[in-house]
Amino acid sequence: MVLNGGDILLVTRAASVQFTKPIRFRVIRDVTDAATFDGWRWVDGYELGAKGEAVRRRRIFVQSKGLRVERRAVGDGRARLPAR
């Protein structure tokens, strides 16, 4: 799976046991220069709050197969979230 800056992910326990409570995560970059185990990856980005605002910058270590892309970034790199 290719991740691009601005993509919004839903990160759950399927991606890593540390995510017992799912989070929404906006990708800054897929960290490709860090050593990992097969099927795992490091991703830099922002944990998103209930209104879609960035609440904390993080680097997460997750299984690729457990990630769910909620929304792909549009042309300018910013993801559009649905109005609530």
mmCIF file of C-alpha atoms in Angstrom:
data_model
loop_
_atom_site.group_PDB
_atom_site.id
_atom_site.type_symbol
_atom_site.label_atom_id
_atom_site.label_comp_id
_atom_site.label_asym_id
_atom_site.label_seq_id
_atom_site.Cartn_x
_atom_site.Cartn_y
_atom_site.Cartn_z
ATOM 1 C CA MET A 1 0.000 0.000 0.000
ATOM 2 C CA VAL A 2 1.331 3.408 -0.970
ATOM 3 C CA LEU A 3 0.776 6.210 1.552
ATOM 4 C CA ASN A 4 0.958 9.862 0.562
ATOM 5 C CA GLY A 5 1.102 13.009 2.630
ATOM 6 C CA GLY A 6 -2.424 14.107 3.496
ATOM 7 C CA ASP A 7 -3.975 10.632 3.445
ATOM 8 C CA ILE A 8 -6.263 9.974 6.403
ATOM 9 C CA LEU A 9 -5.977 6.547 8.032
ATOM 10 C CA LEU A 10 -8.131 4.747 10.538
ATOM 11 C CA VAL A 11 -5.628 2.993 12.792
ATOM 12 C CA THR A 12 -7.050 0.168 14.890
ATOM 13 C CA ARG A 13 -5.876 -2.851 16.832
ATOM 14 C CA ALA A 14 -5.583 -4.652 13.457
ATOM 15 C CA ALA A 15 -2.569 -2.410 12.741
ATOM 16 C CA SER A 16 -0.981 -2.777 16.191
ATOM 17 C CA VAL A 17 -2.061 -3.927 19.641
ATOM 18 C CA GLN A 18 -1.246 -0.475 21.037
ATOM 19 C CA PHE A 19 -4.344 0.942 19.320
ATOM 20 C CA THR A 20 -7.014 -0.563 21.559
ATOM 21 C CA LYS A 21 -8.937 2.667 20.936
ATOM 22 C CA PRO A 22 -8.953 3.485 17.178
ATOM 23 C CA ILE A 23 -7.465 6.791 16.041
ATOM 24 C CA ARG A 24 -7.701 8.811 12.860
ATOM 25 C CA PHE A 25 -4.265 9.726 11.559
ATOM 26 C CA ARG A 26 -3.182 12.201 8.846
ATOM 27 C CA VAL A 27 -0.026 11.047 7.085
ATOM 28 C CA ILE A 28 2.940 13.382 6.724
ATOM 29 C CA ARG A 29 5.203 10.734 5.231
ATOM 30 C CA ASP A 30 5.814 7.035 5.042
ATOM 31 C CA VAL A 31 9.212 6.493 6.677
ATOM 32 C CA THR A 32 11.050 4.276 4.216
ATOM 33 C CA ASP A 33 14.594 4.694 5.534
ATOM 34 C CA ALA A 34 13.961 3.035 8.939
ATOM 35 C CA ALA A 35 14.560 -0.670 9.478
ATOM 36 C CA THR A 36 11.418 -2.682 10.215
ATOM 37 C CA PHE A 37 10.150 -6.235 10.319
ATOM 38 C CA ASP A 38 8.526 -7.689 7.205
ATOM 39 C CA GLY A 39 4.988 -6.292 6.856
ATOM 40 C CA TRP A 40 5.532 -3.452 9.341
ATOM 41 C CA ARG A 41 6.216 0.242 8.688
ATOM 42 C CA TRP A 42 6.853 3.555 10.406
ATOM 43 C CA VAL A 43 4.537 6.435 9.488
ATOM 44 C CA ASP A 44 4.907 10.103 10.512
ATOM 45 C CA GLY A 45 1.778 12.166 10.911
ATOM 46 C CA TYR A 46 -0.805 13.744 13.158
ATOM 47 C CA GLU A 47 -3.383 12.109 15.369
ATOM 48 C CA LEU A 48 -6.691 13.802 14.612
ATOM 49 C CA GLY A 49 -9.331 14.967 17.079
ATOM 50 C CA ALA A 50 -13.101 14.609 16.808
ATOM 51 C CA LYS A 51 -13.398 17.639 14.496
ATOM 52 C CA GLY A 52 -10.545 16.515 12.231
ATOM 53 C CA GLU A 53 -7.975 18.877 13.776
ATOM 54 C CA ALA A 54 -4.412 17.773 14.437
ATOM 55 C CA VAL A 55 -4.042 17.193 18.179
ATOM 56 C CA ARG A 56 -0.657 15.472 18.395
ATOM 57 C CA ARG A 57 2.254 14.756 16.090
ATOM 58 C CA ARG A 58 3.304 11.111 16.183
ATOM 59 C CA ARG A 59 5.422 8.453 14.527
ATOM 60 C CA ILE A 60 3.569 5.157 14.601
ATOM 61 C CA PHE A 61 4.810 1.600 14.016
ATOM 62 C CA VAL A 62 2.076 -0.442 12.364
ATOM 63 C CA GLN A 63 1.361 -3.496 10.243
ATOM 64 C CA SER A 64 0.593 -2.449 6.693
ATOM 65 C CA LYS A 65 -2.188 -5.015 6.282
ATOM 66 C CA GLY A 66 -4.028 -3.596 9.309
ATOM 67 C CA LEU A 67 -4.228 -0.006 8.028
ATOM 68 C CA ARG A 68 -7.458 1.312 6.579
ATOM 69 C CA VAL A 69 -7.343 4.364 4.310
ATOM 70 C CA GLU A 70 -10.335 6.511 5.213
ATOM 71 C CA ARG A 71 -9.652 9.260 2.686
ATOM 72 C CA ARG A 72 -6.958 9.868 0.090
ATOM 73 C CA ALA A 73 -5.360 13.289 -0.224
ATOM 74 C CA VAL A 74 -6.522 15.524 -3.056
ATOM 75 C CA GLY A 75 -4.229 17.308 -5.527
ATOM 76 C CA ASP A 76 -2.807 19.873 -3.101
ATOM 77 C CA GLY A 77 -1.963 17.266 -0.439
ATOM 78 C CA ARG A 78 -4.735 18.229 1.968
ATOM 79 C CA ALA A 79 -7.390 15.675 2.814
ATOM 80 C CA ARG A 80 -10.982 16.821 2.797
ATOM 81 C CA LEU A 81 -13.113 15.561 5.665
ATOM 82 C CA PRO A 82 -16.877 15.345 5.402
ATOM 83 C CA ALA A 83 -18.844 18.101 7.158
ATOM 84 C CA ARG A 84 -20.423 16.991 10.404
#
